[in-house]
């Protein structure tokens, strides 16, 4: 499943939207690295990039929420923690195998791509709306 940024993911907050485009691009690079090379080192490298950018992006989002005094910040932080945990589990899956398996790709689809799209449409749009009104 390709990860593509489309209109349904626009929150209206320019900073968040730009970072989401970058993040989704990194997810797509990971997906592609599983389809083409099937090489473990490439997948690990792509996962490293995704993990680093996720940390950067979540910090920026959480900083914004602190600045605007967002009331649901602790619930939102819990969501981010769950995503970071999913990435950790992907590392573990890769370590146990020769390279990205179909189960690995399925976990990326479900726990990264689908999860993030749902998170953006619900949680991040709520933050952007709060930022506009406060
Ligand atoms: Fe978020």
mmCIF file with all atom_site columns, C-alpha atoms and ligand atoms in Angstrom:
data_model
loop_
_atom_site.group_PDB
_atom_site.id
_atom_site.type_symbol
_atom_site.label_atom_id
_atom_site.label_alt_id
_atom_site.label_comp_id
_atom_site.label_asym_id
_atom_site.label_entity_id
_atom_site.label_seq_id
_atom_site.pdbx_PDB_ins_code
_atom_site.Cartn_x
_atom_site.Cartn_y
_atom_site.Cartn_z
_atom_site.occupancy
_atom_site.B_iso_or_equiv
_atom_site.pdbx_formal_charge
_atom_site.auth_seq_id
_atom_site.auth_comp_id
_atom_site.auth_asym_id
_atom_site.auth_atom_id
_atom_site.pdbx_PDB_model_num
ATOM   1   C  CA  . UNK A 1 1   ? 0.000  0.000   0.000  1.00 0.00 ? 1   UNK A CA  1
ATOM   2   C  CA  . UNK A 1 2   ? 1.484  3.284   -1.080 1.00 0.00 ? 2   UNK A CA  1
ATOM   3   C  CA  . UNK A 1 3   ? 1.420  6.153   1.391  1.00 0.00 ? 3   UNK A CA  1
ATOM   4   C  CA  . UNK A 1 4   ? 0.270  9.247   -0.458 1.00 0.00 ? 4   UNK A CA  1
ATOM   5   C  CA  . UNK A 1 5   ? -0.559 12.667  0.927  1.00 0.00 ? 5   UNK A CA  1
ATOM   6   C  CA  . UNK A 1 6   ? -3.920 13.861  -0.384 1.00 0.00 ? 6   UNK A CA  1
ATOM   7   C  CA  . UNK A 1 7   ? -6.570 16.494  0.364  1.00 0.00 ? 7   UNK A CA  1
ATOM   8   C  CA  . UNK A 1 8   ? -8.238 14.363  3.023  1.00 0.00 ? 8   UNK A CA  1
ATOM   9   C  CA  . UNK A 1 9   ? -5.092 14.730  5.157  1.00 0.00 ? 9   UNK A CA  1
ATOM   10  C  CA  . UNK A 1 10  ? -4.873 18.527  5.063  1.00 0.00 ? 10  UNK A CA  1
ATOM   11  C  CA  . UNK A 1 11  ? -5.284 19.978  8.565  1.00 0.00 ? 11  UNK A CA  1
ATOM   12  C  CA  . UNK A 1 12  ? -4.979 23.608  7.494  1.00 0.00 ? 12  UNK A CA  1
ATOM   13  C  CA  . UNK A 1 13  ? -1.948 24.182  9.710  1.00 0.00 ? 13  UNK A CA  1
ATOM   14  C  CA  . UNK A 1 14  ? 0.908  24.861  7.323  1.00 0.00 ? 14  UNK A CA  1
ATOM   15  C  CA  . UNK A 1 15  ? 3.716  23.623  9.570  1.00 0.00 ? 15  UNK A CA  1
ATOM   16  C  CA  . UNK A 1 16  ? 1.935  20.371  10.412 1.00 0.00 ? 16  UNK A CA  1
ATOM   17  C  CA  . UNK A 1 17  ? 0.879  19.757  6.815  1.00 0.00 ? 17  UNK A CA  1
ATOM   18  C  CA  . UNK A 1 18  ? 4.383  20.281  5.436  1.00 0.00 ? 18  UNK A CA  1
ATOM   19  C  CA  . UNK A 1 19  ? 5.831  17.901  8.008  1.00 0.00 ? 19  UNK A CA  1
ATOM   20  C  CA  . UNK A 1 20  ? 3.122  15.332  7.290  1.00 0.00 ? 20  UNK A CA  1
ATOM   21  C  CA  . UNK A 1 21  ? 4.044  15.415  3.586  1.00 0.00 ? 21  UNK A CA  1
ATOM   22  C  CA  . UNK A 1 22  ? 7.650  14.718  4.509  1.00 0.00 ? 22  UNK A CA  1
ATOM   23  C  CA  . UNK A 1 23  ? 6.673  11.985  6.973  1.00 0.00 ? 23  UNK A CA  1
ATOM   24  C  CA  . UNK A 1 24  ? 4.399  10.245  4.481  1.00 0.00 ? 24  UNK A CA  1
ATOM   25  C  CA  . UNK A 1 25  ? 7.179  10.477  1.881  1.00 0.00 ? 25  UNK A CA  1
ATOM   26  C  CA  . UNK A 1 26  ? 9.480  8.679   4.319  1.00 0.00 ? 26  UNK A CA  1
ATOM   27  C  CA  . UNK A 1 27  ? 6.860  5.971   4.902  1.00 0.00 ? 27  UNK A CA  1
ATOM   28  C  CA  . UNK A 1 28  ? 6.558  5.548   1.165  1.00 0.00 ? 28  UNK A CA  1
ATOM   29  C  CA  . UNK A 1 29  ? 10.322 5.187   0.832  1.00 0.00 ? 29  UNK A CA  1
ATOM   30  C  CA  . UNK A 1 30  ? 10.172 2.407   3.401  1.00 0.00 ? 30  UNK A CA  1
ATOM   31  C  CA  . UNK A 1 31  ? 7.328  0.662   1.556  1.00 0.00 ? 31  UNK A CA  1
ATOM   32  C  CA  . UNK A 1 32  ? 9.230  0.943   -1.725 1.00 0.00 ? 32  UNK A CA  1
ATOM   33  C  CA  . UNK A 1 33  ? 12.430 -0.396  -0.197 1.00 0.00 ? 33  UNK A CA  1
ATOM   34  C  CA  . UNK A 1 34  ? 10.504 -3.538  0.784  1.00 0.00 ? 34  UNK A CA  1
ATOM   35  C  CA  . UNK A 1 35  ? 9.048  -4.010  -2.700 1.00 0.00 ? 35  UNK A CA  1
ATOM   36  C  CA  . UNK A 1 36  ? 12.154 -3.514  -4.786 1.00 0.00 ? 36  UNK A CA  1
ATOM   37  C  CA  . UNK A 1 37  ? 15.405 -4.467  -3.117 1.00 0.00 ? 37  UNK A CA  1
ATOM   38  C  CA  . UNK A 1 38  ? 14.094 -6.785  -0.411 1.00 0.00 ? 38  UNK A CA  1
ATOM   39  C  CA  . UNK A 1 39  ? 17.403 -6.027  1.209  1.00 0.00 ? 39  UNK A CA  1
ATOM   40  C  CA  . UNK A 1 40  ? 17.491 -5.857  4.938  1.00 0.00 ? 40  UNK A CA  1
ATOM   41  C  CA  . UNK A 1 41  ? 20.095 -3.068  5.115  1.00 0.00 ? 41  UNK A CA  1
ATOM   42  C  CA  . UNK A 1 42  ? 18.015 -0.800  2.867  1.00 0.00 ? 42  UNK A CA  1
ATOM   43  C  CA  . UNK A 1 43  ? 14.857 -1.394  4.880  1.00 0.00 ? 43  UNK A CA  1
ATOM   44  C  CA  . UNK A 1 44  ? 16.735 -0.721  8.126  1.00 0.00 ? 44  UNK A CA  1
ATOM   45  C  CA  . UNK A 1 45  ? 18.117 2.519   6.692  1.00 0.00 ? 45  UNK A CA  1
ATOM   46  C  CA  . UNK A 1 46  ? 14.648 3.656   5.579  1.00 0.00 ? 46  UNK A CA  1
ATOM   47  C  CA  . UNK A 1 47  ? 13.267 2.760   8.985  1.00 0.00 ? 47  UNK A CA  1
ATOM   48  C  CA  . UNK A 1 48  ? 16.050 4.858   10.563 1.00 0.00 ? 48  UNK A CA  1
ATOM   49  C  CA  . UNK A 1 49  ? 15.064 7.867   8.448  1.00 0.00 ? 49  UNK A CA  1
ATOM   50  C  CA  . UNK A 1 50  ? 11.407 7.383   9.311  1.00 0.00 ? 50  UNK A CA  1
ATOM   51  C  CA  . UNK A 1 51  ? 12.167 7.001   13.004 1.00 0.00 ? 51  UNK A CA  1
ATOM   52  C  CA  . UNK A 1 52  ? 14.336 10.149  13.131 1.00 0.00 ? 52  UNK A CA  1
ATOM   53  C  CA  . UNK A 1 53  ? 11.789 12.231  11.271 1.00 0.00 ? 53  UNK A CA  1
ATOM   54  C  CA  . UNK A 1 54  ? 8.964  10.914  13.447 1.00 0.00 ? 54  UNK A CA  1
ATOM   55  C  CA  . UNK A 1 55  ? 10.807 12.098  16.572 1.00 0.00 ? 55  UNK A CA  1
ATOM   56  C  CA  . UNK A 1 56  ? 11.381 15.513  15.030 1.00 0.00 ? 56  UNK A CA  1
ATOM   57  C  CA  . UNK A 1 57  ? 7.778  15.834  13.858 1.00 0.00 ? 57  UNK A CA  1
ATOM   58  C  CA  . UNK A 1 58  ? 6.129  14.657  17.083 1.00 0.00 ? 58  UNK A CA  1
ATOM   59  C  CA  . UNK A 1 59  ? 8.299  17.074  19.093 1.00 0.00 ? 59  UNK A CA  1
ATOM   60  C  CA  . UNK A 1 60  ? 7.191  19.946  16.862 1.00 0.00 ? 60  UNK A CA  1
ATOM   61  C  CA  . UNK A 1 61  ? 3.535  18.965  17.182 1.00 0.00 ? 61  UNK A CA  1
ATOM   62  C  CA  . UNK A 1 62  ? 3.748  18.594  20.944 1.00 0.00 ? 62  UNK A CA  1
ATOM   63  C  CA  . UNK A 1 63  ? 5.551  21.943  21.243 1.00 0.00 ? 63  UNK A CA  1
ATOM   64  C  CA  . UNK A 1 64  ? 2.754  23.587  19.264 1.00 0.00 ? 64  UNK A CA  1
ATOM   65  C  CA  . UNK A 1 65  ? 0.172  22.002  21.542 1.00 0.00 ? 65  UNK A CA  1
ATOM   66  C  CA  . UNK A 1 66  ? 1.983  23.334  24.592 1.00 0.00 ? 66  UNK A CA  1
ATOM   67  C  CA  . UNK A 1 67  ? 2.153  26.821  23.082 1.00 0.00 ? 67  UNK A CA  1
ATOM   68  C  CA  . UNK A 1 68  ? -1.570 26.968  22.388 1.00 0.00 ? 68  UNK A CA  1
ATOM   69  C  CA  . UNK A 1 69  ? -2.493 25.368  25.705 1.00 0.00 ? 69  UNK A CA  1
ATOM   70  C  CA  . UNK A 1 70  ? -4.171 22.424  24.033 1.00 0.00 ? 70  UNK A CA  1
ATOM   71  C  CA  . UNK A 1 71  ? -6.437 20.637  26.495 1.00 0.00 ? 71  UNK A CA  1
ATOM   72  C  CA  . UNK A 1 72  ? -6.100 17.137  24.986 1.00 0.00 ? 72  UNK A CA  1
ATOM   73  C  CA  . UNK A 1 73  ? -2.297 17.119  24.934 1.00 0.00 ? 73  UNK A CA  1
ATOM   74  C  CA  . UNK A 1 74  ? -1.800 14.105  27.215 1.00 0.00 ? 74  UNK A CA  1
ATOM   75  C  CA  . UNK A 1 75  ? -4.128 11.900  25.135 1.00 0.00 ? 75  UNK A CA  1
ATOM   76  C  CA  . UNK A 1 76  ? -2.339 13.089  22.022 1.00 0.00 ? 76  UNK A CA  1
ATOM   77  C  CA  . UNK A 1 77  ? 1.079  12.286  23.477 1.00 0.00 ? 77  UNK A CA  1
ATOM   78  C  CA  . UNK A 1 78  ? -0.150 8.764   24.271 1.00 0.00 ? 78  UNK A CA  1
ATOM   79  C  CA  . UNK A 1 79  ? -1.058 8.349   20.607 1.00 0.00 ? 79  UNK A CA  1
ATOM   80  C  CA  . UNK A 1 80  ? 2.421  9.422   19.552 1.00 0.00 ? 80  UNK A CA  1
ATOM   81  C  CA  . UNK A 1 81  ? 3.953  6.950   21.988 1.00 0.00 ? 81  UNK A CA  1
ATOM   82  C  CA  . UNK A 1 82  ? 1.923  4.135   20.427 1.00 0.00 ? 82  UNK A CA  1
ATOM   83  C  CA  . UNK A 1 83  ? 3.285  5.019   16.986 1.00 0.00 ? 83  UNK A CA  1
ATOM   84  C  CA  . UNK A 1 84  ? 6.876  5.085   18.258 1.00 0.00 ? 84  UNK A CA  1
ATOM   85  C  CA  . UNK A 1 85  ? 6.250  1.658   19.797 1.00 0.00 ? 85  UNK A CA  1
ATOM   86  C  CA  . UNK A 1 86  ? 4.979  0.371   16.426 1.00 0.00 ? 86  UNK A CA  1
ATOM   87  C  CA  . UNK A 1 87  ? 8.224  1.517   14.799 1.00 0.00 ? 87  UNK A CA  1
ATOM   88  C  CA  . UNK A 1 88  ? 10.218 -0.237  17.523 1.00 0.00 ? 88  UNK A CA  1
ATOM   89  C  CA  . UNK A 1 89  ? 8.326  -3.445  16.780 1.00 0.00 ? 89  UNK A CA  1
ATOM   90  C  CA  . UNK A 1 90  ? 9.182  -3.088  13.090 1.00 0.00 ? 90  UNK A CA  1
ATOM   91  C  CA  . UNK A 1 91  ? 12.874 -2.960  13.993 1.00 0.00 ? 91  UNK A CA  1
ATOM   92  C  CA  . UNK A 1 92  ? 12.422 -6.143  16.000 1.00 0.00 ? 92  UNK A CA  1
ATOM   93  C  CA  . UNK A 1 93  ? 10.661 -7.860  13.102 1.00 0.00 ? 93  UNK A CA  1
ATOM   94  C  CA  . UNK A 1 94  ? 13.502 -6.913  10.738 1.00 0.00 ? 94  UNK A CA  1
ATOM   95  C  CA  . UNK A 1 95  ? 16.118 -8.161  13.162 1.00 0.00 ? 95  UNK A CA  1
ATOM   96  C  CA  . UNK A 1 96  ? 14.498 -11.567 13.340 1.00 0.00 ? 96  UNK A CA  1
ATOM   97  C  CA  . UNK A 1 97  ? 14.290 -12.037 9.568  1.00 0.00 ? 97  UNK A CA  1
ATOM   98  C  CA  . UNK A 1 98  ? 16.628 -12.031 6.570  1.00 0.00 ? 98  UNK A CA  1
ATOM   99  C  CA  . UNK A 1 99  ? 14.818 -9.017  5.161  1.00 0.00 ? 99  UNK A CA  1
ATOM   100 C  CA  . UNK A 1 100 ? 11.357 -7.448  4.913  1.00 0.00 ? 100 UNK A CA  1
ATOM   101 C  CA  . UNK A 1 101 ? 8.782  -10.269 4.890  1.00 0.00 ? 101 UNK A CA  1
ATOM   102 C  CA  . UNK A 1 102 ? 5.125  -10.043 3.797  1.00 0.00 ? 102 UNK A CA  1
ATOM   103 C  CA  . UNK A 1 103 ? 4.256  -9.856  7.510  1.00 0.00 ? 103 UNK A CA  1
ATOM   104 C  CA  . UNK A 1 104 ? 6.583  -6.876  7.856  1.00 0.00 ? 104 UNK A CA  1
ATOM   105 C  CA  . UNK A 1 105 ? 4.953  -5.108  4.905  1.00 0.00 ? 105 UNK A CA  1
ATOM   106 C  CA  . UNK A 1 106 ? 1.507  -5.853  6.366  1.00 0.00 ? 106 UNK A CA  1
ATOM   107 C  CA  . UNK A 1 107 ? 2.602  -4.362  9.702  1.00 0.00 ? 107 UNK A CA  1
ATOM   108 C  CA  . UNK A 1 108 ? 3.853  -1.222  7.934  1.00 0.00 ? 108 UNK A CA  1
ATOM   109 C  CA  . UNK A 1 109 ? 0.491  -0.874  6.150  1.00 0.00 ? 109 UNK A CA  1
ATOM   110 C  CA  . UNK A 1 110 ? -1.599 -1.367  9.243  1.00 0.00 ? 110 UNK A CA  1
ATOM   111 C  CA  . UNK A 1 111 ? 0.469  0.058   12.113 1.00 0.00 ? 111 UNK A CA  1
ATOM   112 C  CA  . UNK A 1 112 ? 2.192  2.884   10.263 1.00 0.00 ? 112 UNK A CA  1
ATOM   113 C  CA  . UNK A 1 113 ? 0.303  4.009   7.143  1.00 0.00 ? 113 UNK A CA  1
ATOM   114 C  CA  . UNK A 1 114 ? -3.285 3.315   8.168  1.00 0.00 ? 114 UNK A CA  1
ATOM   115 C  CA  . UNK A 1 115 ? -2.644 4.297   11.750 1.00 0.00 ? 115 UNK A CA  1
ATOM   116 C  CA  . UNK A 1 116 ? -1.093 7.629   10.764 1.00 0.00 ? 116 UNK A CA  1
ATOM   117 C  CA  . UNK A 1 117 ? -3.847 8.500   8.285  1.00 0.00 ? 117 UNK A CA  1
ATOM   118 C  CA  . UNK A 1 118 ? -6.446 7.900   10.967 1.00 0.00 ? 118 UNK A CA  1
ATOM   119 C  CA  . UNK A 1 119 ? -4.413 9.883   13.512 1.00 0.00 ? 119 UNK A CA  1
ATOM   120 C  CA  . UNK A 1 120 ? -4.054 12.848  11.163 1.00 0.00 ? 120 UNK A CA  1
ATOM   121 C  CA  . UNK A 1 121 ? -7.749 12.886  10.222 1.00 0.00 ? 121 UNK A CA  1
ATOM   122 C  CA  . UNK A 1 122 ? -8.866 12.820  13.845 1.00 0.00 ? 122 UNK A CA  1
ATOM   123 C  CA  . UNK A 1 123 ? -6.245 13.940  16.336 1.00 0.00 ? 123 UNK A CA  1
ATOM   124 C  CA  . UNK A 1 124 ? -4.137 16.302  14.231 1.00 0.00 ? 124 UNK A CA  1
ATOM   125 C  CA  . UNK A 1 125 ? -7.099 18.014  12.589 1.00 0.00 ? 125 UNK A CA  1
ATOM   126 C  CA  . UNK A 1 126 ? -8.471 18.671  16.081 1.00 0.00 ? 126 UNK A CA  1
ATOM   127 C  CA  . UNK A 1 127 ? -5.169 20.337  17.065 1.00 0.00 ? 127 UNK A CA  1
ATOM   128 C  CA  . UNK A 1 128 ? -5.164 22.510  13.929 1.00 0.00 ? 128 UNK A CA  1
ATOM   129 C  CA  . UNK A 1 129 ? -8.723 23.590  14.623 1.00 0.00 ? 129 UNK A CA  1
ATOM   130 C  CA  . UNK A 1 130 ? -7.886 24.398  18.224 1.00 0.00 ? 130 UNK A CA  1
ATOM   131 C  CA  . UNK A 1 131 ? -4.858 26.429  17.074 1.00 0.00 ? 131 UNK A CA  1
ATOM   132 C  CA  . UNK A 1 132 ? -7.091 28.441  14.737 1.00 0.00 ? 132 UNK A CA  1
ATOM   133 C  CA  . UNK A 1 133 ? -9.602 29.234  17.459 1.00 0.00 ? 133 UNK A CA  1
ATOM   134 C  CA  . UNK A 1 134 ? -7.281 29.914  20.379 1.00 0.00 ? 134 UNK A CA  1
HETATM 135 FE FE1 . LIG B 2 .   ? -0.162 14.030  16.128 1.00 0.00 ? 1   LIG B FE1 1
#
